[in-house]
Tab-separated table of C-alpha atoms in Angstrom:
chain	number	residue	atom	x	y	z
A	1	UNK	CA	0.000	0.000	0.000
A	2	UNK	CA	1.025	3.639	-0.424
A	3	UNK	CA	1.182	4.207	3.330
A	4	UNK	CA	3.938	1.661	4.000
A	5	UNK	CA	6.341	2.183	6.889
A	6	UNK	CA	9.353	4.443	6.201
A	7	UNK	CA	12.806	2.889	6.205
A	8	UNK	CA	14.563	3.031	9.635
A	9	UNK	CA	17.473	5.457	9.868
A	10	UNK	CA	21.004	4.471	10.919
A	11	UNK	CA	23.407	7.080	12.306
A	12	UNK	CA	26.271	5.676	10.233
A	13	UNK	CA	24.199	6.169	7.094
A	14	UNK	CA	23.405	9.732	8.191
A	15	UNK	CA	27.068	10.655	8.557
A	16	UNK	CA	27.934	9.247	5.144
A	17	UNK	CA	25.026	10.998	3.435
A	18	UNK	CA	25.832	14.355	5.010
A	19	UNK	CA	29.484	14.133	3.978
A	20	UNK	CA	28.487	13.387	0.376
A	21	UNK	CA	25.963	16.213	0.317
A	22	UNK	CA	28.425	18.750	1.697
A	23	UNK	CA	30.916	17.753	-0.978
A	24	UNK	CA	28.215	18.257	-3.610
A	25	UNK	CA	27.373	21.691	-2.161
A	26	UNK	CA	31.026	22.767	-1.858
A	27	UNK	CA	30.897	25.145	-4.853
A	28	UNK	CA	28.333	27.295	-3.069
A	29	UNK	CA	28.903	26.771	0.670
A	30	UNK	CA	32.693	27.172	0.709
A	31	UNK	CA	32.783	30.616	-0.905
A	32	UNK	CA	29.612	31.757	0.845
A	33	UNK	CA	31.009	30.664	4.196
A	34	UNK	CA	34.348	32.367	3.552
A	35	UNK	CA	32.715	35.704	2.721
A	36	UNK	CA	30.517	35.792	5.824
A	37	UNK	CA	33.269	34.493	8.113
A	38	UNK	CA	35.768	37.117	6.937
A	39	UNK	CA	33.119	39.785	7.550
A	40	UNK	CA	32.803	38.570	11.138
A	41	UNK	CA	29.430	36.850	10.768
A	42	UNK	CA	28.115	33.372	11.448
A	43	UNK	CA	26.272	31.593	8.637
A	44	UNK	CA	24.846	28.071	8.654
A	45	UNK	CA	22.907	25.738	6.398
A	46	UNK	CA	19.719	25.064	8.314
A	47	UNK	CA	16.292	23.420	8.342
A	48	UNK	CA	15.006	21.186	5.568
A	49	UNK	CA	18.259	20.925	3.579
A	50	UNK	CA	20.098	19.622	6.675
A	51	UNK	CA	17.333	17.217	7.588
A	52	UNK	CA	16.995	15.946	4.039
A	53	UNK	CA	20.752	15.553	3.597
A	54	UNK	CA	20.571	13.091	6.497
A	55	UNK	CA	17.697	11.285	4.792
A	56	UNK	CA	19.519	11.102	1.449
A	57	UNK	CA	17.215	13.596	-0.252
A	58	UNK	CA	19.107	16.156	-2.355
A	59	UNK	CA	18.277	19.865	-2.468
A	60	UNK	CA	19.144	22.625	-4.894
A	61	UNK	CA	17.091	25.105	-2.853
A	62	UNK	CA	19.193	25.944	0.187
A	63	UNK	CA	18.227	27.783	3.368
A	64	UNK	CA	20.828	29.571	5.449
A	65	UNK	CA	20.611	31.535	8.693
A	66	UNK	CA	23.095	34.231	9.633
A	67	UNK	CA	23.986	36.834	12.212
A	68	UNK	CA	24.242	39.399	9.402
A	69	UNK	CA	21.385	41.834	8.844
A	70	UNK	CA	19.755	41.874	5.383
A	71	UNK	CA	21.719	44.870	4.093
A	72	UNK	CA	25.004	43.172	5.010
A	73	UNK	CA	23.872	39.893	3.445
A	74	UNK	CA	23.025	41.655	0.196
A	75	UNK	CA	26.426	43.363	0.139
A	76	UNK	CA	28.279	40.096	0.777
A	77	UNK	CA	26.436	38.394	-2.073
A	78	UNK	CA	27.526	40.949	-4.654
A	79	UNK	CA	30.044	39.501	-7.045
A	80	UNK	CA	29.010	35.972	-6.137
A	81	UNK	CA	25.741	36.216	-8.051
A	82	UNK	CA	24.085	38.580	-10.486
A	83	UNK	CA	20.576	37.561	-9.407
A	84	UNK	CA	19.507	38.876	-6.015
A	85	UNK	CA	15.943	39.349	-4.802
A	86	UNK	CA	14.740	40.930	-1.596
A	87	UNK	CA	10.960	40.388	-1.483
A	88	UNK	CA	11.463	38.820	1.948
A	89	UNK	CA	13.581	41.672	3.314
A	90	UNK	CA	10.931	42.590	5.908
A	91	UNK	CA	11.302	39.053	7.269
A	92	UNK	CA	15.082	39.261	7.151
A	93	UNK	CA	15.476	37.176	3.987
A	94	UNK	CA	17.608	37.865	0.923
A	95	UNK	CA	17.487	35.413	-1.989
A	96	UNK	CA	19.998	34.723	-4.738
A	97	UNK	CA	20.996	32.240	-7.392
A	98	UNK	CA	24.531	30.896	-7.099
A	99	UNK	CA	25.420	28.539	-9.911
A	100	UNK	CA	22.758	25.861	-10.048
A	101	UNK	CA	21.528	26.589	-6.527
A	102	UNK	CA	18.840	28.916	-5.292
A	103	UNK	CA	19.680	30.207	-1.827
A	104	UNK	CA	17.756	32.129	0.799
A	105	UNK	CA	19.728	33.705	3.639
A	106	UNK	CA	17.737	34.841	6.656
A	107	UNK	CA	18.944	36.834	9.637
A	108	UNK	CA	18.669	35.020	12.992
A	109	UNK	CA	15.111	35.677	14.011
A	110	UNK	CA	12.152	34.921	16.170
A	111	UNK	CA	8.566	35.384	15.156
A	112	UNK	CA	5.248	35.058	16.919
A	113	UNK	CA	1.603	35.626	16.157
A	114	UNK	CA	-0.502	38.041	18.101
A	115	UNK	CA	-3.506	36.082	19.411
A	116	UNK	CA	-5.837	37.837	16.987
A	117	UNK	CA	-3.529	38.480	14.013
A	118	UNK	CA	-2.946	36.513	10.828
A	119	UNK	CA	0.476	38.091	10.308
A	120	UNK	CA	3.534	37.213	12.405
A	121	UNK	CA	5.644	39.795	14.173
A	122	UNK	CA	9.290	39.399	13.194
A	123	UNK	CA	12.197	40.193	15.503
A	124	UNK	CA	15.849	39.601	14.678
A	125	UNK	CA	17.843	37.378	17.027
A	126	UNK	CA	21.495	37.316	18.027
A	127	UNK	CA	22.547	33.644	18.247
A	128	UNK	CA	22.339	30.505	16.154
A	129	UNK	CA	20.992	28.488	19.076
A	130	UNK	CA	18.314	31.091	19.701
A	131	UNK	CA	17.297	30.934	16.049
A	132	UNK	CA	17.162	27.127	16.109
A	133	UNK	CA	15.098	27.192	19.290
A	134	UNK	CA	12.379	29.145	17.492
A	135	UNK	CA	11.999	26.556	14.738
A	136	UNK	CA	9.040	24.228	14.433
A	137	UNK	CA	10.498	20.775	15.150
A	138	UNK	CA	13.803	19.425	16.403
A	139	UNK	CA	14.443	17.618	13.102
A	140	UNK	CA	14.343	21.071	11.467
A	141	UNK	CA	16.414	22.706	14.226
A	142	UNK	CA	19.789	21.323	13.178
A	143	UNK	CA	22.446	23.374	11.407
A	144	UNK	CA	25.760	22.969	9.608
A	145	UNK	CA	27.971	26.014	10.026
A	146	UNK	CA	30.104	27.034	7.082
A	147	UNK	CA	32.836	27.104	5.987
A	148	UNK	CA	34.010	24.899	8.908
A	149	UNK	CA	31.119	22.376	8.425
A	150	UNK	CA	30.409	22.181	12.135
A	151	UNK	CA	27.260	20.344	13.234
A	152	UNK	CA	24.927	22.168	15.630
A	153	UNK	CA	22.121	20.187	17.229
A	154	UNK	CA	21.164	21.782	20.572
A	155	UNK	CA	17.747	20.111	20.804
A	156	UNK	CA	18.472	16.498	19.874
A	157	UNK	CA	17.137	16.611	16.343
A	158	UNK	CA	19.457	13.847	15.114
A	159	UNK	CA	18.178	11.411	17.738
A	160	UNK	CA	14.581	12.297	16.871
A	161	UNK	CA	15.340	11.908	13.178
A	162	UNK	CA	16.746	8.439	13.759
A	163	UNK	CA	13.729	7.511	15.906
A	164	UNK	CA	11.232	8.982	13.446
A	165	UNK	CA	9.723	11.296	16.080
A	166	UNK	CA	8.393	14.836	15.742
A	167	UNK	CA	9.126	16.977	18.793
A	168	UNK	CA	9.329	20.744	19.263
A	169	UNK	CA	12.537	22.427	20.519
A	170	UNK	CA	10.599	24.034	23.388
A	171	UNK	CA	7.142	23.212	24.661
A	172	UNK	CA	4.679	22.462	21.865
A	173	UNK	CA	2.200	24.864	23.446
A	174	UNK	CA	4.660	27.738	23.060
A	175	UNK	CA	5.633	26.630	19.563
A	176	UNK	CA	2.031	26.418	18.337
A	177	UNK	CA	1.186	29.687	20.064
A	178	UNK	CA	4.087	31.374	18.259
A	179	UNK	CA	2.871	30.024	14.918
A	180	UNK	CA	-0.351	27.947	14.790
A	181	UNK	CA	0.444	26.800	11.249
A	182	UNK	CA	3.040	24.511	12.833
A	183	UNK	CA	0.168	22.208	13.799
A	184	UNK	CA	-0.576	21.741	10.109
A	185	UNK	CA	3.130	21.295	9.477
A	186	UNK	CA	3.202	18.482	12.043
A	187	UNK	CA	0.599	16.646	9.998
A	188	UNK	CA	2.446	17.455	6.797
A	189	UNK	CA	5.774	16.134	8.122
A	190	UNK	CA	4.043	12.990	9.373
A	191	UNK	CA	2.840	12.513	5.788
A	192	UNK	CA	6.137	13.469	4.138
A	193	UNK	CA	8.582	11.663	6.410
A	194	UNK	CA	6.389	8.971	7.949
A	195	UNK	CA	7.319	10.283	11.405
A	196	UNK	CA	5.187	9.947	14.545
A	197	UNK	CA	4.435	13.091	16.574
A	198	UNK	CA	5.423	12.842	20.246
A	199	UNK	CA	2.464	12.451	22.658
A	200	UNK	CA	2.889	15.980	23.999
A	201	UNK	CA	2.768	17.338	20.440
A	202	UNK	CA	-0.502	15.510	19.751
A	203	UNK	CA	-1.935	16.732	23.064
A	204	UNK	CA	-1.056	20.349	22.285
A	205	UNK	CA	-2.497	20.098	18.770
A	206	UNK	CA	-5.730	18.740	20.215
A	207	UNK	CA	-5.971	21.439	22.867
A	208	UNK	CA	-5.046	24.295	20.532
A	209	UNK	CA	-6.728	23.180	17.287
A	210	UNK	CA	-9.065	26.179	17.175
A	211	UNK	CA	-6.082	28.523	17.010
A	212	UNK	CA	-5.539	27.489	13.382
A	213	UNK	CA	-8.397	29.858	12.539
A	214	UNK	CA	-6.086	32.885	12.757
A	215	UNK	CA	-3.996	31.512	9.871
A	216	UNK	CA	-4.895	32.644	6.356
A	217	UNK	CA	-6.740	30.204	4.106
A	218	UNK	CA	-3.925	30.374	1.558
A	219	UNK	CA	-1.279	29.180	4.041
A	220	UNK	CA	-3.527	26.375	5.288
A	221	UNK	CA	-4.225	25.375	1.684
A	222	UNK	CA	-0.536	25.203	0.830
A	223	UNK	CA	0.176	22.892	3.778
A	224	UNK	CA	-2.803	20.699	2.871
A	225	UNK	CA	-1.582	20.353	-0.716
A	226	UNK	CA	1.890	19.323	0.470
A	227	UNK	CA	0.352	16.798	2.868
A	228	UNK	CA	-1.847	15.200	0.226
A	229	UNK	CA	1.023	15.038	-2.271
A	230	UNK	CA	3.346	13.437	0.305
A	231	UNK	CA	4.315	9.729	0.359
A	232	UNK	CA	2.229	8.890	3.474
A	233	UNK	CA	-0.877	11.113	3.325
A	234	UNK	CA	-2.970	8.752	5.433
A	235	UNK	CA	-0.737	9.467	8.440
A	236	UNK	CA	-1.134	13.202	8.106
A	237	UNK	CA	-4.872	13.090	7.490
A	238	UNK	CA	-5.420	10.818	10.480
A	239	UNK	CA	-3.499	13.260	12.649
A	240	UNK	CA	-5.678	16.143	11.442
A	241	UNK	CA	-8.839	14.183	12.236
A	242	UNK	CA	-7.672	12.720	15.563
A	243	UNK	CA	-6.561	16.103	16.939
A	244	UNK	CA	-9.646	17.967	15.749
A	245	UNK	CA	-7.714	20.191	13.331
A	246	UNK	CA	-9.671	18.781	10.414
A	247	UNK	CA	-12.856	20.254	11.913
A	248	UNK	CA	-11.427	23.671	11.081
A	249	UNK	CA	-9.563	23.071	7.808
A	250	UNK	CA	-11.432	20.172	6.126
A	251	UNK	CA	-14.549	19.344	8.194
A	252	UNK	CA	-15.984	17.138	5.456
A	253	UNK	CA	-13.354	14.487	6.242
A	254	UNK	CA	-14.159	13.730	9.917
A	255	UNK	CA	-17.875	13.880	9.056
A	256	UNK	CA	-17.380	10.734	6.972
A	257	UNK	CA	-16.464	8.709	10.074
A	258	UNK	CA	-20.096	8.926	11.185
A	259	UNK	CA	-21.474	7.183	8.131
A	260	UNK	CA	-21.757	3.618	6.896
A	261	UNK	CA	-21.238	2.889	3.223
A	262	UNK	CA	-24.024	0.810	1.671
A	263	UNK	CA	-21.544	-1.100	-0.483
A	264	UNK	CA	-18.790	-1.586	2.131
A	265	UNK	CA	-20.450	-2.287	5.461
A	266	UNK	CA	-17.255	-3.658	6.998
A	267	UNK	CA	-15.849	-0.120	7.260
A	268	UNK	CA	-17.145	3.415	7.550
A	269	UNK	CA	-16.949	5.906	4.743
A	270	UNK	CA	-13.945	7.609	6.354
A	271	UNK	CA	-11.844	4.438	6.221
A	272	UNK	CA	-13.121	3.700	2.735
A	273	UNK	CA	-12.083	7.195	1.622
A	274	UNK	CA	-8.543	6.843	2.967
A	275	UNK	CA	-8.238	3.509	1.176
A	276	UNK	CA	-9.514	5.042	-2.081
A	277	UNK	CA	-6.879	7.767	-1.737
A	278	UNK	CA	-4.113	5.201	-1.288
A	279	UNK	CA	-5.349	3.131	-4.226
A	280	UNK	CA	-5.514	6.263	-6.378
A	281	UNK	CA	-1.878	6.951	-5.506
A	282	UNK	CA	-0.915	3.386	-6.449
A	283	UNK	CA	-2.740	3.744	-9.775
A	284	UNK	CA	-1.167	7.145	-10.347
A	285	UNK	CA	2.248	5.515	-10.093
A	286	UNK	CA	1.264	2.436	-12.100
A	287	UNK	CA	-0.135	4.479	-14.986
A	288	UNK	CA	2.346	7.344	-14.888
A	289	UNK	CA	5.512	5.425	-14.051
A	290	UNK	CA	7.559	5.305	-10.831
A	291	UNK	CA	8.886	8.837	-11.404
A	292	UNK	CA	5.444	10.373	-11.941
A	293	UNK	CA	4.915	13.603	-10.032
A	294	UNK	CA	2.188	13.485	-7.331
A	295	UNK	CA	-1.120	14.587	-8.829
A	296	UNK	CA	-2.972	16.761	-6.312
A	297	UNK	CA	-6.158	16.951	-8.428
A	298	UNK	CA	-6.511	13.182	-8.634
A	299	UNK	CA	-5.677	12.679	-4.957
A	300	UNK	CA	-7.978	15.409	-3.667
A	301	UNK	CA	-10.829	14.090	-5.796
A	302	UNK	CA	-10.305	10.680	-4.176
A	303	UNK	CA	-10.404	12.321	-0.752
A	304	UNK	CA	-13.584	14.276	-1.507
A	305	UNK	CA	-15.486	11.811	-3.681
A	306	UNK	CA	-17.929	10.711	-0.965
A	307	UNK	CA	-18.326	13.944	1.020
A	308	UNK	CA	-21.936	14.174	-0.147
A	309	UNK	CA	-22.930	11.043	1.770
A	310	UNK	CA	-23.621	12.609	5.178
A	311	UNK	CA	-26.180	14.977	3.650
A	312	UNK	CA	-27.875	12.342	1.487
A	313	UNK	CA	-28.101	9.442	3.950
A	314	UNK	CA	-31.517	7.798	4.228
A	315	UNK	CA	-32.533	4.727	6.228
A	316	UNK	CA	-35.005	2.432	4.509
A	317	UNK	CA	-37.616	0.249	6.203
A	318	UNK	CA	-35.614	-2.909	5.518
A	319	UNK	CA	-32.622	-1.509	7.425
A	320	UNK	CA	-30.520	-0.599	4.427
A	321	UNK	CA	-28.955	2.809	3.961
A	322	UNK	CA	-28.913	4.819	0.738
A	323	UNK	CA	-26.956	7.879	-0.370
A	324	UNK	CA	-28.797	8.821	-3.563
A	325	UNK	CA	-27.298	11.726	-5.526
A	326	UNK	CA	-24.336	12.013	-3.183
A	327	UNK	CA	-22.183	12.543	-6.272
A	328	UNK	CA	-24.006	15.746	-7.226
A	329	UNK	CA	-24.236	16.982	-3.638
A	330	UNK	CA	-20.580	16.097	-3.060
A	331	UNK	CA	-19.501	18.133	-6.094
A	332	UNK	CA	-21.229	21.209	-4.651
A	333	UNK	CA	-19.679	20.655	-1.225
A	334	UNK	CA	-16.266	20.198	-2.824
A	335	UNK	CA	-16.613	23.396	-4.791
A	336	UNK	CA	-17.586	25.332	-1.658
A	337	UNK	CA	-14.698	23.959	0.421
A	338	UNK	CA	-12.103	24.592	-2.276
A	339	UNK	CA	-13.317	28.165	-2.688
A	340	UNK	CA	-12.965	28.693	1.062
A	341	UNK	CA	-9.378	27.420	0.814
A	342	UNK	CA	-8.670	29.803	-2.085
A	343	UNK	CA	-7.917	27.207	-4.746
A	344	UNK	CA	-7.818	28.373	-8.347
A	345	UNK	CA	-10.944	28.121	-10.483
A	346	UNK	CA	-9.275	25.533	-12.718
A	347	UNK	CA	-8.467	23.313	-9.735
A	348	UNK	CA	-11.969	23.717	-8.330
A	349	UNK	CA	-13.574	22.836	-11.669
A	350	UNK	CA	-11.364	19.778	-12.156
A	351	UNK	CA	-11.896	18.241	-8.708
A	352	UNK	CA	-15.616	19.022	-8.648
A	353	UNK	CA	-16.096	17.422	-12.063
A	354	UNK	CA	-14.377	14.232	-10.899
A	355	UNK	CA	-16.510	14.051	-7.746
A	356	UNK	CA	-19.655	14.585	-9.828
A	357	UNK	CA	-18.722	11.854	-12.327
A	358	UNK	CA	-17.247	9.227	-10.006
A	359	UNK	CA	-20.397	7.066	-10.039
A	360	UNK	CA	-21.113	7.319	-13.773
A	361	UNK	CA	-19.300	4.070	-14.574
A	362	UNK	CA	-21.648	2.017	-12.403
A	363	UNK	CA	-24.324	2.429	-15.055
A	364	UNK	CA	-22.061	0.571	-17.471
A	365	UNK	CA	-22.696	-2.746	-15.681
A	366	UNK	CA	-21.490	-5.516	-18.004
A	367	UNK	CA	-20.996	-3.392	-21.091
A	368	UNK	CA	-24.539	-2.591	-22.171
A	369	UNK	CA	-23.693	1.026	-22.941
A	370	UNK	CA	-24.199	2.083	-26.527
A	371	UNK	CA	-21.405	3.824	-28.407
A	372	UNK	CA	-23.414	6.996	-27.826
A	373	UNK	CA	-23.209	6.517	-24.041
A	374	UNK	CA	-19.460	5.916	-24.258
A	375	UNK	CA	-19.034	9.112	-26.282
A	376	UNK	CA	-20.979	11.058	-23.661
A	377	UNK	CA	-18.813	9.610	-20.895
A	378	UNK	CA	-15.728	10.871	-22.702
A	379	UNK	CA	-17.260	14.247	-23.502
A	380	UNK	CA	-18.444	14.848	-19.941
A	381	UNK	CA	-15.059	13.882	-18.497
A	382	UNK	CA	-13.264	16.123	-20.979
A	383	UNK	CA	-9.649	16.714	-20.033
A	384	UNK	CA	-10.190	14.856	-16.733
A	385	UNK	CA	-10.762	11.476	-18.403
A	386	UNK	CA	-7.486	9.892	-17.283
A	387	UNK	CA	-8.071	11.060	-13.723
A	388	UNK	CA	-11.624	9.729	-13.867
A	389	UNK	CA	-10.222	6.339	-14.875
A	390	UNK	CA	-7.992	6.407	-11.789
A	391	UNK	CA	-10.713	7.561	-9.401
A	392	UNK	CA	-13.270	5.054	-10.644
A	393	UNK	CA	-10.862	2.139	-10.343
A	394	UNK	CA	-9.626	3.325	-6.934
A	395	UNK	CA	-13.199	3.508	-5.643
A	396	UNK	CA	-13.420	-0.290	-5.584
A	397	UNK	CA	-12.402	-1.333	-2.049
A	398	UNK	CA	-14.454	-4.500	-1.705
A	399	UNK	CA	-12.818	-7.477	-0.002
A	400	UNK	CA	-14.755	-9.783	-2.304
A	401	UNK	CA	-12.084	-10.808	-4.798
A	402	UNK	CA	-14.579	-12.110	-7.344
A	403	UNK	CA	-16.508	-8.831	-7.305
A	404	UNK	CA	-13.309	-6.784	-7.480
A	405	UNK	CA	-12.047	-8.789	-10.452
A	406	UNK	CA	-15.382	-8.381	-12.222
A	407	UNK	CA	-15.351	-4.602	-11.725
A	408	UNK	CA	-11.763	-4.399	-12.937
A	409	UNK	CA	-12.524	-6.444	-16.073
A	410	UNK	CA	-15.611	-4.350	-16.783
A	411	UNK	CA	-13.671	-1.114	-16.558
A	412	UNK	CA	-10.926	-2.617	-18.706
A	413	UNK	CA	-13.637	-3.226	-21.288
A	414	UNK	CA	-14.857	0.366	-21.061
A	415	UNK	CA	-11.336	1.771	-21.487
A	416	UNK	CA	-10.811	-0.502	-24.489
A	417	UNK	CA	-14.033	0.757	-26.077
A	418	UNK	CA	-13.000	4.355	-25.425
A	419	UNK	CA	-9.620	3.719	-27.024
A	420	UNK	CA	-11.211	2.034	-30.025
A	421	UNK	CA	-13.754	4.798	-30.578
A	422	UNK	CA	-11.091	7.455	-29.999
A	423	UNK	CA	-8.930	5.932	-32.696
A	424	UNK	CA	-11.861	5.825	-35.099
A	425	UNK	CA	-13.514	9.139	-34.270
A	426	UNK	CA	-11.000	11.403	-32.501
A	427	UNK	CA	-13.149	11.567	-29.368
A	428	UNK	CA	-10.703	13.860	-27.589
A	429	UNK	CA	-11.557	16.634	-30.050
A	430	UNK	CA	-15.263	15.839	-30.272
A	431	UNK	CA	-17.151	18.601	-32.093
A	432	UNK	CA	-20.164	18.805	-34.391
A	433	UNK	CA	-19.536	17.947	-38.020
A	434	UNK	CA	-20.336	21.559	-39.020
A	435	UNK	CA	-18.940	24.661	-37.335
A	436	UNK	CA	-20.711	27.933	-36.559
A	437	UNK	CA	-19.750	29.603	-39.819
A	438	UNK	CA	-21.070	26.681	-41.843
A	439	UNK	CA	-24.302	26.647	-39.818
A	440	UNK	CA	-24.927	30.343	-40.552
A	441	UNK	CA	-24.138	29.899	-44.233
A	442	UNK	CA	-26.419	26.873	-44.683
A	443	UNK	CA	-29.338	28.389	-42.750
A	444	UNK	CA	-28.703	31.926	-43.982
A	445	UNK	CA	-28.865	33.342	-40.464
A	446	UNK	CA	-26.845	35.928	-38.533
A	447	UNK	CA	-24.868	35.269	-35.333
A	448	UNK	CA	-27.138	34.776	-32.340
A	449	UNK	CA	-28.726	32.230	-29.980
A	450	UNK	CA	-30.094	30.152	-32.852
A	451	UNK	CA	-26.561	29.303	-33.973
A	452	UNK	CA	-25.826	27.941	-30.508
A	453	UNK	CA	-28.982	25.811	-30.560
A	454	UNK	CA	-28.086	24.431	-33.977
A	455	UNK	CA	-24.549	23.718	-32.798
A	456	UNK	CA	-25.925	21.825	-29.770
A	457	UNK	CA	-28.260	19.810	-32.026
A	458	UNK	CA	-25.359	18.768	-34.252
A	459	UNK	CA	-23.247	17.839	-31.224
A	460	UNK	CA	-26.050	15.594	-29.937
A	461	UNK	CA	-26.275	14.060	-33.409
A	462	UNK	CA	-22.542	13.403	-33.290
A	463	UNK	CA	-22.891	11.798	-29.865
A	464	UNK	CA	-25.754	9.554	-30.845
A	465	UNK	CA	-24.611	8.435	-34.269
A	466	UNK	CA	-20.897	9.123	-34.533
A	467	UNK	CA	-19.198	11.179	-37.256
A	468	UNK	CA	-21.408	12.314	-40.134
A	469	UNK	CA	-20.447	13.211	-43.659
A	470	UNK	CA	-20.829	16.932	-44.518
A	471	UNK	CA	-23.805	16.068	-46.710
A	472	UNK	CA	-25.545	14.034	-43.997
A	473	UNK	CA	-24.880	16.694	-41.365
A	474	UNK	CA	-26.271	19.402	-43.621
A	475	UNK	CA	-29.389	17.369	-44.378
A	476	UNK	CA	-29.993	16.754	-40.684
A	477	UNK	CA	-29.446	20.448	-39.928
A	478	UNK	CA	-31.931	21.539	-42.600
A	479	UNK	CA	-34.519	19.060	-41.297
A	480	UNK	CA	-34.010	20.359	-37.750
A	481	UNK	CA	-34.336	23.955	-38.953
A	482	UNK	CA	-37.541	23.174	-40.794
A	483	UNK	CA	-38.994	21.749	-37.545
A	484	UNK	CA	-37.902	24.827	-35.627
A	485	UNK	CA	-39.588	27.143	-38.117
A	486	UNK	CA	-42.753	25.067	-38.253
A	487	UNK	CA	-43.058	25.156	-34.468
A	488	UNK	CA	-42.487	28.902	-34.165
């Protein structure tokens, strides 16, 4: 399954990986370190690049922390790069490109949120240890000073990294009070690294979950996207639900735990949904190759596909439960949630379409669909067809092997029919056999609503009967037009 256990970490492996990574980074860290050191300033590689070097994950985006103020940092970078940007100057950050690396150098700092503010207050610090102590988790509070390549780990991050544990440098209550988004980051790192949050971290997240409301929707959205695109999303999502954070950022997910699925009575809809997500990830890799980039649209559609069930649940007299039209209701709920999280219109449209169409295949049964129905399936899916294939297949979580095999074979048959018709009829570019200009010329009419109606008629003709010759399409159009005029 996609949520397999991460590989245990050995200290000897860590040391070897770090040495190799520092050698790889030598072209940038040696000269950068020399410049800051000669100017009397401390500079250190810090955060994710240090952590990931220990995990064997390579970075070309490098984060540094320094005692130098932004103006000094900018001056020391001159001559080393011709590309400097200072959009983060107010937060103490100067960015630059050095060779093939993009670097961000931030003055030692501390930041905290006012209880009622969405924007952090930034204060510059004076020591490396003080800067590390203000970071989110101990595994991100390690540093490698340059140019001497000294290892700084005042809070035991290496031990926690080896144990796969997420702890905060200080108390989690203080950490999450300073920046409530760190609670989302805990879930994201659980999903990315497969780590387990320490009990006190979970307790603080549970107690302080409501504080996430002061964080902007955009920042919450960005963390959620990273979580869902991570290798172990089930871990992160479970943490959000178990601590109550999901009630504030994605309330549709914990609501599913209250429902029973009429097709999968051995598990609730929440568990079914997490399994569908994992199976979608497996299919994403199987169809796109092992190096395929994580597809947020496909994964989020899997996560949201059944969110309409709580609102459509009905108990029948015989004890069964139905969720009629939960696909349509779920698409509306999905659209509303994604708008609240400030997703783009294109993302909202794509995910909502997949949620709306995820049950369409079940009308196919054993292949009784006409070619017309197959064409409509392709047209309605549009550019989301491949993702719809993944979602529909992933939605089968039955433990009945015979039933699962039958569903798989049936969908194989549908994909084969789509491929065959696509080859014959260019379904991906499905349009009427006459365009708007031809319609106006044949009917001798000016641009207006009637052209659109005629276009729609010809598209339906194309759906029902496949491609038409120009002569046949024109004859059908003239017959339709005669009916329209006779009825007016």
